[in-house]
Amino acid sequence: MKSNDSFVLNFAPTGMVPKRKDSPHVPLSSDEIVEQVHAAVELGITVVHLHARDQDGEPSHDIDLYGEIIGKIRSFAPELVVCVSLSGRKRPDFESRSGPLTLVGDRKPDMGSLTLSSLNFSRQASMNAPEMVQGLAKAMLDRGIVPELEAFDSGMINYANYLIKKGLVEAPFYFNLLLGNPANAQADPLSFGAMLALLPEQSLWGVGGIGGTQAPSAMFGLASGGGVRMGLEDNLFYNADRSRLATNQELLQRVHVMAGLLGKRVMTPAEFRVAMKMAPGNGRYGRDLEKTAGQS
């Protein structure tokens, strides 16, 4: 599933790691996140990948926090595709990780992140046991929520194909290919090409780079006919020598400039919903939408 002129721009503004001491530009409170999403919508994005933070700036799976953020975003961007993080780096239990998937009505997320295997980051591990990955996939399937399939190397794409064969993930698919983590695929053509070769048919995909690999990874994605994941979640600096902190708006603007040079434009949320067979606020077409709406 490639478009000649449009691409998915997936905005990741916050993440789980950056703190105020690391950068004054990282949005932590609900209002800060919503404000920066609003600015991003005006510039042009397709998907927003959300991490909620508590009043102390710590990562949170609290469904009320997620509901507050999503509700405010829907008030000015009802068609924007909203993805919630289901990461287990801070809270490893299923109940916490799957909590945001239980939101209903206008606060129901369109997508949920699904990291496809355990991995080591530079300072901590992200544990994703097979039963956890499959449980989260089943929870999203049951609720008509599209998984954002996060792959850090080719092995994770192999596992996605395994989930597809088991019927836990349905076409069409959306993949985020994350490059540059020390323990996984690097931001080089060989590693990137190996991942692309394994993607199943009916896949939309974007590329994100960690740290200094963010800009080169964005170029890989755009030049190869895919999309881009961009934001302070993955990289705090504007330049390669790390001499200046970036803002989310600057990072997004740079992607727009790159895309313009290639004659590409950002795919609208409405176009993404059609490509992914999604309906506004209710997940995929074909689910029991009346039942879902009745729970709100």
Coordinates of C-alpha atoms in Angstrom, one line a residue:
M1 CA 0.0 0.0 0.0
K2 CA 2.0 2.9 -1.3
S3 CA 0.9 6.4 -2.4
N4 CA 2.9 8.3 -4.9
D5 CA 2.3 11.7 -3.5
S6 CA 1.0 11.4 0.1
F7 CA 2.6 9.9 3.3
V8 CA 1.6 9.3 6.9
L9 CA 3.0 11.8 9.4
N10 CA 2.8 10.2 12.8
F11 CA 3.4 12.8 15.6
A12 CA 5.0 11.5 18.8
P13 CA 5.2 14.6 21.0
T14 CA 6.0 13.3 24.5
G15 CA 7.0 9.7 25.0
M16 CA 7.9 8.0 28.4
V17 CA 11.4 9.2 29.0
P18 CA 12.0 13.0 28.4
K19 CA 11.6 15.2 31.5
R20 CA 11.5 18.9 32.0
K21 CA 15.1 18.9 33.0
D22 CA 16.0 17.3 29.7
S23 CA 14.1 19.9 27.6
P24 CA 11.7 22.7 28.4
H25 CA 9.9 22.0 25.1
V26 CA 8.5 18.5 25.9
P27 CA 4.8 18.7 26.6
L28 CA 4.0 16.9 29.9
S29 CA 0.7 18.2 31.3
S30 CA -2.6 17.3 29.5
D31 CA -3.0 21.0 28.5
E32 CA 0.5 21.2 27.1
I33 CA 0.1 18.0 25.1
V34 CA -3.3 19.2 23.7
E35 CA -1.8 22.7 22.8
Q36 CA 1.1 21.1 20.9
V37 CA -1.3 18.7 19.1
H38 CA -3.4 21.6 18.1
A39 CA -0.4 23.4 16.5
A40 CA 0.6 20.2 14.8
V41 CA -2.9 19.7 13.3
E42 CA -2.7 23.2 11.9
L43 CA 0.6 22.4 10.3
G44 CA -0.6 19.0 9.0
I45 CA -0.3 15.6 10.6
T46 CA -2.1 12.2 10.1
V47 CA -1.8 10.4 13.4
V48 CA -0.9 11.5 17.0
H49 CA 0.8 8.9 19.2
L50 CA 0.0 9.8 22.8
H51 CA 1.7 9.2 26.1
A52 CA -0.1 10.5 29.2
R53 CA 1.9 12.0 32.1
D54 CA 0.7 12.5 35.7
Q55 CA 0.9 15.7 37.7
D56 CA 4.6 14.9 38.5
G57 CA 5.4 14.4 34.9
E58 CA 5.7 10.7 35.2
P59 CA 4.3 8.2 32.6
S60 CA 0.8 7.2 33.4
H61 CA -1.7 4.6 32.1
D62 CA -4.6 6.4 33.9
I63 CA -7.6 6.2 31.7
D64 CA -9.1 9.4 33.0
L65 CA -5.9 11.3 31.9
Y66 CA -6.1 9.7 28.4
G67 CA -9.8 10.4 28.2
E68 CA -9.2 14.0 29.1
I69 CA -6.5 14.4 26.4
I70 CA -8.5 12.6 23.7
G71 CA -11.7 14.5 24.5
K72 CA -9.9 17.8 24.2
I73 CA -8.3 16.8 20.9
R74 CA -11.6 15.6 19.5
S75 CA -13.1 19.0 20.2
F76 CA -11.0 20.7 17.5
A77 CA -9.8 17.8 15.4
P78 CA -12.6 15.1 15.4
E79 CA -11.1 13.3 12.4
L80 CA -7.5 13.1 13.7
V81 CA -6.3 9.5 14.2
V82 CA -5.5 9.1 17.8
C83 CA -3.2 6.3 19.0
V84 CA -2.6 5.6 22.7
S85 CA 0.6 4.1 24.1
L86 CA 0.3 0.6 25.6
S87 CA 3.9 0.5 26.6
G88 CA 5.0 -1.6 29.6
R89 CA 8.3 0.1 30.4
K90 CA 6.8 1.6 33.6
R91 CA 3.8 -0.6 34.4
P92 CA 4.2 -4.2 33.1
D93 CA 0.8 -5.6 34.1
F94 CA -1.9 -6.2 31.5
E95 CA -4.7 -4.3 33.3
S96 CA -2.6 -1.1 33.3
R97 CA -1.3 -1.4 29.8
S98 CA -4.7 -2.2 28.3
G99 CA -6.6 0.4 30.3
P100 CA -6.8 3.1 27.7
L101 CA -8.4 0.6 25.3
T102 CA -11.5 0.6 27.5
L103 CA -12.4 4.2 26.7
V104 CA -15.7 4.6 24.8
G105 CA -17.5 7.2 22.8
D106 CA -15.6 10.2 21.6
R107 CA -12.8 9.3 23.9
K108 CA -12.2 5.9 22.4
P109 CA -8.8 5.7 20.7
D110 CA -8.5 4.7 17.1
M111 CA -5.2 2.9 17.6
G112 CA -3.0 1.4 20.3
S113 CA 0.7 0.8 20.1
L114 CA 1.8 -2.8 20.0
T115 CA 5.6 -3.4 20.5
L116 CA 6.1 -6.8 19.0
S117 CA 8.8 -8.2 21.3
S118 CA 10.9 -7.4 24.3
L119 CA 14.0 -5.2 23.8
N120 CA 16.7 -3.3 25.5
F121 CA 16.9 0.5 25.3
S122 CA 20.1 2.2 26.2
R123 CA 19.2 2.4 29.9
Q124 CA 16.2 0.1 30.5
A125 CA 14.4 -2.9 29.1
S126 CA 10.9 -3.0 27.6
M127 CA 9.3 -6.3 28.4
N128 CA 6.8 -7.7 26.0
A129 CA 6.2 -11.4 26.6
P130 CA 4.3 -13.4 24.0
E131 CA 1.2 -13.6 26.1
M132 CA 1.2 -9.9 26.7
V133 CA 1.6 -9.0 23.0
Q134 CA -1.1 -11.5 22.0
G135 CA -3.4 -10.3 24.8
L136 CA -3.1 -6.7 23.8
A137 CA -3.7 -7.6 20.1
K138 CA -6.8 -9.6 21.0
A139 CA -8.1 -6.7 23.2
M140 CA -7.7 -4.3 20.2
L141 CA -9.3 -6.8 17.8
D142 CA -12.3 -7.2 20.0
R143 CA -12.8 -3.5 20.4
G144 CA -12.2 -2.6 16.7
I145 CA -9.0 -0.6 17.6
V146 CA -6.2 -0.7 15.0
P147 CA -2.8 -1.8 16.3
E148 CA 0.1 0.4 15.6
L149 CA 2.7 -2.3 15.0
E150 CA 6.0 -1.2 16.4
A151 CA 9.0 -3.1 14.9
F152 CA 12.6 -2.3 16.0
D153 CA 14.1 -5.0 13.8
S154 CA 13.2 -7.7 11.2
G155 CA 12.5 -10.3 13.9
M156 CA 9.6 -8.2 15.2
I157 CA 8.1 -8.1 11.7
N158 CA 8.4 -11.9 11.6
Y159 CA 6.4 -11.9 14.9
A160 CA 3.8 -9.6 13.4
N161 CA 3.3 -12.0 10.5
Y162 CA 2.9 -14.8 13.1
L163 CA 0.1 -12.8 14.8
I164 CA -1.5 -12.3 11.4
K165 CA -1.5 -16.0 10.7
K166 CA -3.1 -16.6 14.2
G167 CA -5.9 -14.1 13.3
L168 CA -5.0 -11.7 16.1
V169 CA -4.2 -8.8 13.7
E170 CA -6.3 -8.1 10.6
A171 CA -5.5 -6.3 7.3
P172 CA -4.9 -3.6 6.5
F173 CA -1.9 -3.1 8.7
Y174 CA 0.1 -0.1 9.9
F175 CA 3.7 -0.5 11.0
N176 CA 6.1 1.9 12.7
L177 CA 9.7 0.9 11.8
L178 CA 12.0 2.2 14.6
L179 CA 15.7 2.6 13.7
G180 CA 18.8 3.5 15.6
N181 CA 18.2 1.8 19.0
P182 CA 21.6 0.3 20.1
A183 CA 20.1 -3.2 20.5
N184 CA 18.1 -3.3 17.2
A185 CA 18.1 -2.3 13.6
Q186 CA 20.3 0.6 12.7
A187 CA 19.5 3.5 10.4
D188 CA 21.3 2.2 7.4
P189 CA 20.0 1.0 4.0
L190 CA 20.7 -2.7 4.6
S191 CA 18.9 -2.9 7.9
F192 CA 16.0 -0.8 6.7
G193 CA 15.7 -2.8 3.4
A194 CA 15.6 -6.1 5.3
M195 CA 12.6 -4.8 7.3
L196 CA 10.8 -3.6 4.3
A197 CA 11.2 -6.9 2.5
L198 CA 9.3 -8.7 5.3
L199 CA 6.3 -6.4 5.5
P200 CA 3.0 -8.1 4.6
E201 CA 0.8 -7.0 1.8
Q202 CA -1.8 -4.4 2.6
S203 CA 0.6 -2.5 4.9
L204 CA 1.0 1.2 5.4
W205 CA 4.2 2.1 7.2
G206 CA 6.3 4.9 8.6
V207 CA 9.9 5.2 9.8
G208 CA 11.1 6.7 13.1
G209 CA 14.7 7.3 14.1
I210 CA 16.0 7.4 17.7
G211 CA 18.2 10.2 18.7
G212 CA 20.5 11.5 16.0
T213 CA 19.1 9.0 13.5
Q214 CA 15.8 10.7 13.4
A215 CA 16.4 13.0 10.4
P216 CA 18.1 10.3 8.2
S217 CA 15.4 7.8 9.1
A218 CA 12.7 10.3 8.0
M219 CA 14.6 10.7 4.7
F220 CA 14.6 6.9 4.3
G221 CA 10.9 6.7 4.8
L222 CA 10.0 9.5 2.4
A223 CA 12.4 8.4 -0.3
S224 CA 11.1 4.8 -0.1
G225 CA 7.5 5.7 -0.5
G226 CA 6.5 5.4 3.2
G227 CA 5.7 7.7 6.0
V228 CA 7.5 9.3 9.0
R229 CA 7.2 9.2 12.7
M230 CA 8.4 12.5 14.2
G231 CA 8.5 14.2 17.6
L232 CA 10.4 14.8 20.8
E233 CA 9.5 11.3 22.1
D234 CA 12.4 10.0 20.0
N235 CA 14.8 12.9 19.8
L236 CA 15.3 16.1 21.7
F237 CA 17.8 17.9 19.4
Y238 CA 17.4 19.8 16.2
N239 CA 20.9 19.2 14.8
A240 CA 23.3 16.3 14.6
D241 CA 25.9 17.8 17.0
R242 CA 23.2 18.1 19.7
S243 CA 24.0 21.8 20.2
R244 CA 20.4 23.0 20.1
L245 CA 17.2 21.6 21.6
A246 CA 14.4 21.2 19.2
T247 CA 10.7 21.9 19.5
N248 CA 8.0 19.6 18.2
Q249 CA 6.9 22.2 15.7
E250 CA 10.4 22.6 14.3
L251 CA 10.8 18.8 13.9
L252 CA 7.4 18.6 12.1
Q253 CA 8.2 21.6 9.9
R254 CA 11.4 19.9 8.8
V255 CA 9.5 16.9 7.6
H256 CA 7.2 19.1 5.6
V257 CA 10.2 20.7 4.0
M258 CA 11.7 17.3 3.1
A259 CA 8.4 16.2 1.7
G260 CA 8.1 19.3 -0.4
L261 CA 11.4 18.7 -2.0
L262 CA 10.2 15.2 -3.1
G263 CA 6.8 16.5 -4.2
K264 CA 4.9 14.8 -1.4
R265 CA 2.2 15.9 0.9
V266 CA 0.9 14.7 4.3
M267 CA -1.9 12.2 4.1
T268 CA -5.0 13.6 5.7
P269 CA -6.6 11.7 8.6
A270 CA -9.7 11.1 6.5
E271 CA -7.5 9.5 3.7
F272 CA -5.8 7.4 6.3
R273 CA -9.2 6.2 7.7
V274 CA -10.3 5.1 4.3
A275 CA -7.0 3.3 3.6
M276 CA -7.2 1.6 7.0
K277 CA -11.0 0.9 6.9
M278 CA -11.6 3.0 10.0
A279 CA -14.6 5.1 11.0
P280 CA -14.3 8.3 13.0
G281 CA -14.2 7.5 16.8
N282 CA -15.3 3.9 16.3
G283 CA -12.3 1.9 15.1
R284 CA -12.8 -0.3 11.9
Y285 CA -15.8 -0.5 9.7
G286 CA -17.6 -3.8 10.1
R287 CA -17.5 -3.9 13.9
D288 CA -20.7 -3.6 16.0
L289 CA -20.6 0.2 16.0
E290 CA -24.1 0.5 17.5
K291 CA -23.1 -1.5 20.5
T292 CA -19.9 0.5 20.9
A293 CA -21.8 3.8 20.7
G294 CA -24.4 2.5 23.2
Q295 CA -21.7 2.0 25.8
S296 CA -20.7 5.7 25.8

